[in-house]
Amino acid sequence: MLNILLLGNTGQLGWELERSLASLGQVTAVDTPAINLAEPHSILPVIRQANPQVIINATAYTAVDRAENEPGLVQAINAHAPGLLAEEGARLDAALIHYSTDYVFDGTKGCPYNEDDTPNPLGVYGWSKLSGEQAVLQAGGAALVLRTSWVYSLRRDSFVTKVLAWARQQPALRLVTDQVSGPTWARALAEITALLLARGGSDPVGWLAERRGLYHLGGDGYCSRLEWGQAILHLDQHPEEQLTQTIAPALTVDFPTPARRPLFSALDCSHFTQTFGLQLPPWQTALRLAMEAG
Ligand SMILES: NC(=O)c1ccc[n+]([C@@H]2O[C@H](COP(=O)([O-])OP(=O)(O)OC[C@H]3O[C@@H](n4cnc5c(N)ncnc54)[C@H](OP(=O)(O)O)[C@@H]3O)[C@@H](O)[C@H]2O)c1
C-alpha cells in the first residue's frame, strides 16, 4: 500500500483527491494551518514526519486578481514552495505530483496549446505558476507537472456555483464569448490522478520517474464562458429556481479586472493520453455528472 502525503485537502481539487486516493493506501492530508506554504520552515518537518512515497501538491494561491497586489506571497506559495517540495521529494526518493495552469499562456495561439508551446503569462498568478513548474522539474526527481484549466467543483466557489447563483438573482446574464478553455471537474481530475498512480503498481516512484515531466490535462474539448454558462443552466437540477430568461454575449473588455487573462487557453492533452493511456471525459459529460452529483 502506498504512503501518500496530500497537501491542500480543503481546496476544490484537494478535497476530491483525499477521497480518490483513499483506496490506494495511507493518505496523510494536511492543509493550513498545519502547513503554510508561504513559510518554508513549516514545510520540511511535515514531509519528513510523513516520510511519503508520493507527495501530491493540491495547494496554490489561486485568487488571480488579488495576486496582482501580493506578488511576493504568490511567488512564495506557487513557486518557491513547490521547488522545496520537489527537492525534498528527490532527497527522500519520493515522487511528486504538482498541478499548474493554462494561465501560463498568453492565449494568442488560436488553437489548443501543447507542452512545447512557449509560455508567456499575462499576470502575477501565471508567472508564479510557471516558476513553480520550472522549480519542480529542475529538482530532478520523479515529478509530474499536470497543467490543467478552468477547474470547478460544486462544493466551493467556482464559475459553476457563481452562474447558478446569478441565475437565481438576475433575469438577464452577460457572459463573455472571447475567453475559451476546457472546463475541468475537480473530481475527474482527482480520479485520473489516482488512476495514473495505480498504474505504477508496486513501484509507483520508479514508474513515475520514467515518465517524469510536464503534461497538459484539462477537460476534453473547449468552450467559451458563455457556452459553459448555457450548459450549466441547461443541466441545473432545479431549473424552477432560475430567474434568468436570457444570456447575452459580452466581451472580456466589458468587465475590467486587475489581472489580464488569456483569451484562448485550451490545452492539447494528447501527450498525457499517449503516455498514460488515460484521458479526462468531454467537458460536457463531466459537467452533467458533476451537476447530477450535486
Ligand atoms: N481553479 C482553477 O480554475 C484552476 C485552473 C487551472 C489550474 N489550477 C490549479 O489547480 C490546482 C488546484 O486548484 P484548486 O482550484 O483546487 O485551488 P483552491 O480550491 O483555491 O484550493 C487551494 C488550496 O491551497 C491551499 N492553500 C492556499 N494557500 C496556502 C498556503 N499558504 N499554505 C498551504 N495551503 C494553502 C488552500 O487552503 P485554504 O482553503 O485553507 O486557503 C486550498 O486547500 C492548483 O495548482 C491551481 O493552480 C486551478
Short mmCIF file of C-alpha atoms and ligand atoms in Angstrom, two decimals:
data_model
loop_
_atom_site.label_atom_id
_atom_site.label_comp_id
_atom_site.label_asym_id
_atom_site.label_seq_id
_atom_site.Cartn_x
_atom_site.Cartn_y
_atom_site.Cartn_z
CA MET A 1 0.00 0.00 0.00
CA LEU A 2 1.22 3.46 -0.87
CA ASN A 3 2.15 6.10 1.66
CA ILE A 4 0.81 9.36 0.19
CA LEU A 5 1.19 12.89 1.54
CA LEU A 6 -1.56 15.18 0.22
CA LEU A 7 -1.06 18.92 0.65
CA GLY A 8 -4.16 21.13 0.43
CA ASN A 9 -7.14 18.86 1.14
CA THR A 10 -9.72 21.64 1.58
CA GLY A 11 -9.41 23.10 -1.92
CA GLN A 12 -11.56 22.11 -4.90
CA LEU A 13 -9.09 19.52 -6.16
CA GLY A 14 -7.56 18.54 -2.82
CA TRP A 15 -10.93 17.63 -1.29
CA GLU A 16 -11.64 15.28 -4.18
CA LEU A 17 -8.09 13.87 -4.11
CA GLU A 18 -8.42 12.84 -0.49
CA ARG A 19 -11.40 10.67 -1.47
CA SER A 20 -10.00 9.35 -4.77
CA LEU A 21 -6.63 8.39 -3.27
CA ALA A 22 -8.04 6.62 -0.21
CA SER A 23 -8.18 3.19 -1.87
CA LEU A 24 -4.51 3.36 -2.92
CA GLY A 25 -3.03 3.33 0.57
CA GLN A 26 -2.45 5.54 3.57
CA VAL A 27 -3.18 9.19 2.82
CA THR A 28 -1.87 11.86 5.18
CA ALA A 29 -3.75 15.03 4.30
CA VAL A 30 -2.62 18.44 5.57
CA ASP A 31 -3.77 21.97 4.99
CA THR A 32 -3.41 25.34 6.65
CA PRO A 33 -2.65 25.98 9.50
CA ALA A 34 -0.77 22.66 9.94
CA ILE A 35 1.32 23.65 6.95
CA ASN A 36 1.78 27.10 5.43
CA LEU A 37 3.47 27.08 2.08
CA ALA A 38 4.29 30.75 2.47
CA GLU A 39 6.62 29.78 5.33
CA PRO A 40 9.34 27.44 4.10
CA HIS A 41 10.30 26.31 7.62
CA SER A 42 6.81 24.77 8.06
CA ILE A 43 7.21 22.51 5.01
CA LEU A 44 10.10 20.14 5.64
CA PRO A 45 9.01 18.85 9.09
CA VAL A 46 5.64 17.80 7.63
CA ILE A 47 7.29 15.90 4.80
CA ARG A 48 9.90 14.24 7.00
CA GLN A 49 7.33 13.11 9.53
CA ALA A 50 5.08 11.60 6.85
CA ASN A 51 8.07 10.06 5.00
CA PRO A 52 5.85 9.52 1.93
CA GLN A 53 6.45 7.58 -1.27
CA VAL A 54 4.30 10.09 -3.13
CA ILE A 55 3.67 13.79 -2.43
CA ILE A 56 0.67 15.38 -4.11
CA ASN A 57 0.55 19.17 -4.04
CA ALA A 58 -3.00 20.48 -4.44
CA THR A 59 -2.23 23.79 -2.72
CA ALA A 60 -1.93 27.04 -4.61
CA TYR A 61 -2.63 30.73 -4.32
CA THR A 62 -5.46 30.79 -6.89
CA ALA A 63 -7.01 34.27 -6.46
CA VAL A 64 -5.93 35.53 -9.88
CA ASP A 65 -6.95 39.18 -9.39
CA ARG A 66 -5.80 39.53 -5.76
CA ALA A 67 -2.45 38.06 -6.80
CA GLU A 68 -1.62 41.28 -8.64
CA ASN A 69 -1.28 43.06 -5.26
CA GLU A 70 0.64 40.31 -3.43
CA PRO A 71 3.36 39.15 -5.83
CA GLY A 72 5.80 38.15 -3.08
CA LEU A 73 3.30 35.96 -1.26
CA VAL A 74 2.07 34.42 -4.52
CA GLN A 75 5.61 33.59 -5.59
CA ALA A 76 6.35 32.01 -2.20
CA ILE A 77 3.30 29.70 -2.34
CA ASN A 78 3.19 28.92 -6.07
CA ALA A 79 6.89 28.83 -6.94
CA HIS A 80 9.31 28.59 -4.01
CA ALA A 81 7.27 26.06 -2.01
CA PRO A 82 6.78 23.63 -4.93
CA GLY A 83 10.51 23.83 -5.56
CA LEU A 84 11.20 22.89 -1.94
CA LEU A 85 8.70 20.01 -2.14
CA ALA A 86 10.42 18.72 -5.25
CA GLU A 87 13.91 18.97 -3.76
CA GLU A 88 12.86 17.20 -0.57
CA GLY A 89 10.93 14.61 -2.59
CA ALA A 90 14.03 13.87 -4.65
CA ARG A 91 16.11 13.58 -1.46
CA LEU A 92 13.63 11.09 0.06
CA ASP A 93 13.18 9.22 -3.23
CA ALA A 94 9.51 10.18 -3.23
CA ALA A 95 7.52 11.07 -6.33
CA LEU A 96 5.78 14.45 -6.61
CA ILE A 97 2.60 15.29 -8.48
CA HIS A 98 2.09 19.02 -8.88
CA TYR A 99 -0.58 20.98 -10.78
CA SER A 100 -0.23 24.06 -12.94
CA THR A 101 -2.42 26.17 -15.15
CA ASP A 102 -3.39 27.19 -18.68
CA TYR A 103 -2.76 30.79 -17.44
CA VAL A 104 0.94 30.28 -18.20
CA PHE A 105 -0.03 31.07 -21.81
CA ASP A 106 -0.95 34.44 -23.31
CA GLY A 107 -3.90 32.99 -25.22
CA THR A 108 -2.89 34.21 -28.68
CA LYS A 109 -2.09 30.85 -30.34
CA GLY A 110 -5.62 30.30 -31.69
CA CYS A 111 -5.67 26.52 -31.25
CA PRO A 112 -5.02 24.22 -28.24
CA TYR A 113 -1.62 24.60 -26.62
CA ASN A 114 0.76 21.66 -26.34
CA GLU A 115 3.69 21.21 -23.94
CA ASP A 116 6.21 22.54 -26.49
CA ASP A 117 4.48 25.90 -26.83
CA THR A 118 6.27 28.81 -25.22
CA PRO A 119 4.54 30.17 -22.11
CA ASN A 120 4.02 33.91 -21.77
CA PRO A 121 1.87 34.59 -18.69
CA LEU A 122 -0.18 37.76 -18.57
CA GLY A 123 -0.28 38.19 -14.77
CA VAL A 124 1.34 37.52 -11.42
CA TYR A 125 -0.55 34.26 -10.87
CA GLY A 126 0.51 32.83 -14.25
CA TRP A 127 4.15 33.87 -13.76
CA SER A 128 4.25 32.31 -10.30
CA LYS A 129 2.80 29.03 -11.58
CA LEU A 130 5.30 28.97 -14.44
CA SER A 131 8.16 29.50 -11.95
CA GLY A 132 6.71 26.69 -9.84
CA GLU A 133 6.68 24.30 -12.82
CA GLN A 134 10.31 25.12 -13.57
CA ALA A 135 11.38 24.72 -9.94
CA VAL A 136 9.67 21.32 -9.70
CA LEU A 137 11.18 19.98 -12.90
CA GLN A 138 14.66 21.38 -12.19
CA ALA A 139 14.84 19.49 -8.88
CA GLY A 140 15.39 16.35 -10.94
CA GLY A 141 13.19 13.90 -9.02
CA ALA A 142 10.28 11.72 -10.10
CA ALA A 143 7.97 14.67 -10.65
CA LEU A 144 4.91 15.18 -12.82
CA VAL A 145 3.57 18.64 -13.50
CA LEU A 146 -0.03 18.45 -14.69
CA ARG A 147 -1.20 21.68 -16.31
CA THR A 148 -4.96 21.93 -16.11
CA SER A 149 -7.63 24.53 -16.91
CA TRP A 150 -10.83 26.10 -15.58
CA VAL A 151 -11.13 23.80 -12.54
CA TYR A 152 -14.56 23.70 -10.90
CA SER A 153 -16.40 21.91 -8.14
CA LEU A 154 -19.86 22.36 -6.71
CA ARG A 155 -18.77 22.44 -3.09
CA ARG A 156 -16.51 25.51 -3.23
CA ASP A 157 -16.87 28.82 -5.07
CA SER A 158 -16.31 28.26 -8.79
CA PHE A 159 -17.66 29.53 -12.09
CA VAL A 160 -20.37 26.85 -11.92
CA THR A 161 -21.62 27.84 -8.46
CA LYS A 162 -21.46 31.52 -9.43
CA VAL A 163 -23.54 31.03 -12.60
CA LEU A 164 -26.12 29.02 -10.62
CA ALA A 165 -26.29 31.80 -8.00
CA TRP A 166 -26.52 34.61 -10.61
CA ALA A 167 -29.33 32.71 -12.37
CA ARG A 168 -31.33 32.82 -9.13
CA GLN A 169 -30.85 36.59 -8.80
CA GLN A 170 -30.81 38.13 -12.28
CA PRO A 171 -33.31 37.98 -15.19
CA ALA A 172 -30.50 38.55 -17.72
CA LEU A 173 -26.89 37.37 -17.61
CA ARG A 174 -23.96 38.60 -19.68
CA LEU A 175 -21.15 36.12 -20.21
CA VAL A 176 -18.03 36.52 -22.31
CA THR A 177 -17.60 34.77 -25.64
CA ASP A 178 -13.91 35.55 -26.08
CA GLN A 179 -12.48 33.56 -23.14
CA VAL A 180 -12.18 29.95 -24.27
CA SER A 181 -10.70 26.93 -22.49
CA GLY A 182 -11.52 23.44 -21.22
CA PRO A 183 -13.67 23.22 -18.06
CA THR A 184 -12.22 20.57 -15.74
CA TRP A 185 -14.26 18.90 -12.99
CA ALA A 186 -12.10 18.63 -9.87
CA ARG A 187 -13.42 15.11 -9.18
CA ALA A 188 -12.49 13.84 -12.66
CA LEU A 189 -9.00 15.34 -12.26
CA ALA A 190 -8.62 13.70 -8.86
CA GLU A 191 -9.79 10.33 -10.17
CA ILE A 192 -7.42 10.37 -13.13
CA THR A 193 -4.57 11.26 -10.76
CA ALA A 194 -5.41 8.20 -8.66
CA LEU A 195 -5.69 6.02 -11.79
CA LEU A 196 -2.30 7.02 -13.08
CA LEU A 197 -0.74 6.33 -9.68
CA ALA A 198 -2.40 2.91 -9.59
CA ARG A 199 -0.81 2.12 -12.97
CA GLY A 200 2.58 2.32 -11.26
CA GLY A 201 1.74 -0.90 -9.37
CA SER A 202 4.21 -1.79 -6.64
CA ASP A 203 6.84 0.71 -7.82
CA PRO A 204 4.99 3.98 -8.45
CA VAL A 205 8.12 6.06 -7.85
CA GLY A 206 10.18 4.22 -10.48
CA TRP A 207 7.23 4.20 -12.84
CA LEU A 208 6.68 7.94 -12.48
CA ALA A 209 10.43 8.60 -12.70
CA GLU A 210 10.40 7.03 -16.18
CA ARG A 211 7.55 9.33 -17.18
CA ARG A 212 8.63 12.47 -15.31
CA GLY A 213 7.86 15.80 -16.93
CA LEU A 214 5.19 18.24 -17.96
CA TYR A 215 1.74 17.18 -19.20
CA HIS A 216 -1.40 19.01 -20.22
CA LEU A 217 -4.53 17.59 -18.57
CA GLY A 218 -7.77 19.55 -18.90
CA GLY A 219 -11.36 18.53 -19.58
CA ASP A 220 -11.64 17.20 -23.15
CA GLY A 221 -12.78 19.82 -25.68
CA TYR A 222 -13.26 23.51 -25.07
CA CYS A 223 -15.88 26.24 -24.97
CA SER A 224 -16.38 29.91 -24.23
CA ARG A 225 -17.54 31.14 -20.83
CA LEU A 226 -20.92 31.85 -22.46
CA GLU A 227 -21.25 28.30 -23.80
CA TRP A 228 -20.19 26.94 -20.41
CA GLY A 229 -22.80 29.11 -18.68
CA GLN A 230 -25.53 27.95 -21.08
CA ALA A 231 -24.63 24.32 -20.39
CA ILE A 232 -24.67 24.93 -16.62
CA LEU A 233 -28.17 26.41 -16.73
CA HIS A 234 -29.38 23.64 -19.05
CA LEU A 235 -28.13 21.00 -16.58
CA ASP A 236 -29.32 22.85 -13.45
CA GLN A 237 -31.05 20.28 -11.24
CA HIS A 238 -33.51 22.94 -10.01
CA PRO A 239 -34.43 24.99 -13.11
CA GLU A 240 -37.64 26.15 -11.42
CA GLU A 241 -35.47 28.36 -9.18
CA GLN A 242 -33.94 30.24 -12.13
CA LEU A 243 -34.93 33.86 -12.77
CA THR A 244 -32.69 34.19 -15.81
CA GLN A 245 -34.50 34.43 -19.15
CA THR A 246 -31.59 35.42 -21.40
CA ILE A 247 -27.83 35.04 -21.54
CA ALA A 248 -26.35 37.81 -23.66
CA PRO A 249 -22.86 37.73 -25.21
CA ALA A 250 -20.24 40.06 -23.83
CA LEU A 251 -16.51 40.61 -24.26
CA THR A 252 -13.70 40.47 -21.72
CA VAL A 253 -13.13 44.23 -22.17
CA ASP A 254 -16.68 44.80 -20.86
CA PHE A 255 -15.58 43.51 -17.42
CA PRO A 256 -12.24 45.13 -16.48
CA THR A 257 -10.31 43.12 -13.86
CA PRO A 258 -6.96 43.74 -12.13
CA ALA A 259 -5.39 40.70 -13.83
CA ARG A 260 -5.41 40.07 -17.57
CA ARG A 261 -6.50 36.58 -18.59
CA PRO A 262 -5.54 34.61 -21.69
CA LEU A 263 -8.37 34.56 -24.22
CA PHE A 264 -7.85 31.15 -25.87
CA SER A 265 -6.03 28.83 -23.46
CA ALA A 266 -7.42 25.36 -24.23
CA LEU A 267 -4.88 22.57 -23.72
CA ASP A 268 -3.97 19.77 -26.13
CA CYS A 269 -3.78 16.73 -23.81
CA SER A 270 -2.66 14.11 -26.33
CA HIS A 271 0.82 13.70 -24.77
CA PHE A 272 -0.79 12.69 -21.45
CA THR A 273 -3.13 10.24 -23.19
CA GLN A 274 -0.32 8.68 -25.24
CA THR A 275 1.87 8.29 -22.14
CA PHE A 276 -0.67 7.05 -19.60
CA GLY A 277 -3.48 5.61 -21.74
CA LEU A 278 -5.96 7.82 -19.90
CA GLN A 279 -7.99 10.93 -20.71
CA LEU A 280 -10.47 13.18 -18.98
CA PRO A 281 -14.06 12.92 -20.24
CA PRO A 282 -15.52 15.50 -22.63
CA TRP A 283 -16.24 18.64 -20.61
CA GLN A 284 -19.99 18.34 -21.30
CA THR A 285 -20.10 14.78 -19.91
CA ALA A 286 -18.15 15.73 -16.80
CA LEU A 287 -20.38 18.76 -16.23
CA ARG A 288 -23.50 16.59 -16.45
CA LEU A 289 -22.06 14.13 -13.94
CA ALA A 290 -20.99 16.95 -11.64
CA MET A 291 -24.42 18.60 -11.74
CA GLU A 292 -26.18 15.28 -11.10
CA ALA A 293 -23.83 14.50 -8.21
CA GLY A 294 -24.52 17.95 -6.73
N1 LIG B 1 -9.21 26.88 -10.05
C1 LIG B 1 -8.88 26.91 -11.35
O1 LIG B 1 -9.66 27.37 -12.20
C2 LIG B 1 -7.56 26.34 -11.81
C3 LIG B 1 -7.26 26.39 -13.18
C4 LIG B 1 -6.06 25.85 -13.63
C5 LIG B 1 -5.17 25.29 -12.72
N2 LIG B 1 -5.48 25.27 -11.39
C6 LIG B 1 -4.51 24.68 -10.48
O2 LIG B 1 -5.09 23.51 -9.94
C7 LIG B 1 -4.61 23.30 -8.60
C8 LIG B 1 -5.79 23.15 -7.66
O3 LIG B 1 -6.56 24.34 -7.70
P1 LIG B 1 -7.94 24.49 -6.88
O4 LIG B 1 -8.90 25.16 -7.80
O5 LIG B 1 -8.31 23.19 -6.26
O6 LIG B 1 -7.49 25.53 -5.77
P2 LIG B 1 -8.31 26.04 -4.48
O7 LIG B 1 -9.67 25.48 -4.46
O8 LIG B 1 -8.12 27.52 -4.44
O9 LIG B 1 -7.51 25.38 -3.27
C9 LIG B 1 -6.22 25.80 -2.97
C10 LIG B 1 -5.73 25.05 -1.75
O10 LIG B 1 -4.46 25.59 -1.40
C11 LIG B 1 -4.49 25.86 -0.01
N3 LIG B 1 -3.57 26.96 0.30
C12 LIG B 1 -3.63 28.24 -0.12
N4 LIG B 1 -2.61 28.94 0.42
C13 LIG B 1 -1.90 28.07 1.17
C14 LIG B 1 -0.75 28.18 1.98
N5 LIG B 1 -0.10 29.35 2.13
N6 LIG B 1 -0.29 27.07 2.61
C15 LIG B 1 -0.93 25.89 2.50
N7 LIG B 1 -2.02 25.72 1.76
C16 LIG B 1 -2.51 26.80 1.10
C17 LIG B 1 -5.92 26.24 0.29
O11 LIG B 1 -6.13 26.15 1.68
P3 LIG B 1 -7.23 27.11 2.37
O12 LIG B 1 -8.54 26.68 1.81
O13 LIG B 1 -7.03 26.81 3.83
O14 LIG B 1 -6.84 28.50 1.96
C18 LIG B 1 -6.64 25.18 -0.52
O15 LIG B 1 -6.66 23.95 0.17
C19 LIG B 1 -3.71 24.49 -8.31
O16 LIG B 1 -2.38 24.14 -8.59
C20 LIG B 1 -4.17 25.55 -9.29
O17 LIG B 1 -3.14 26.49 -9.60
C21 LIG B 1 -6.66 25.77 -10.91
#
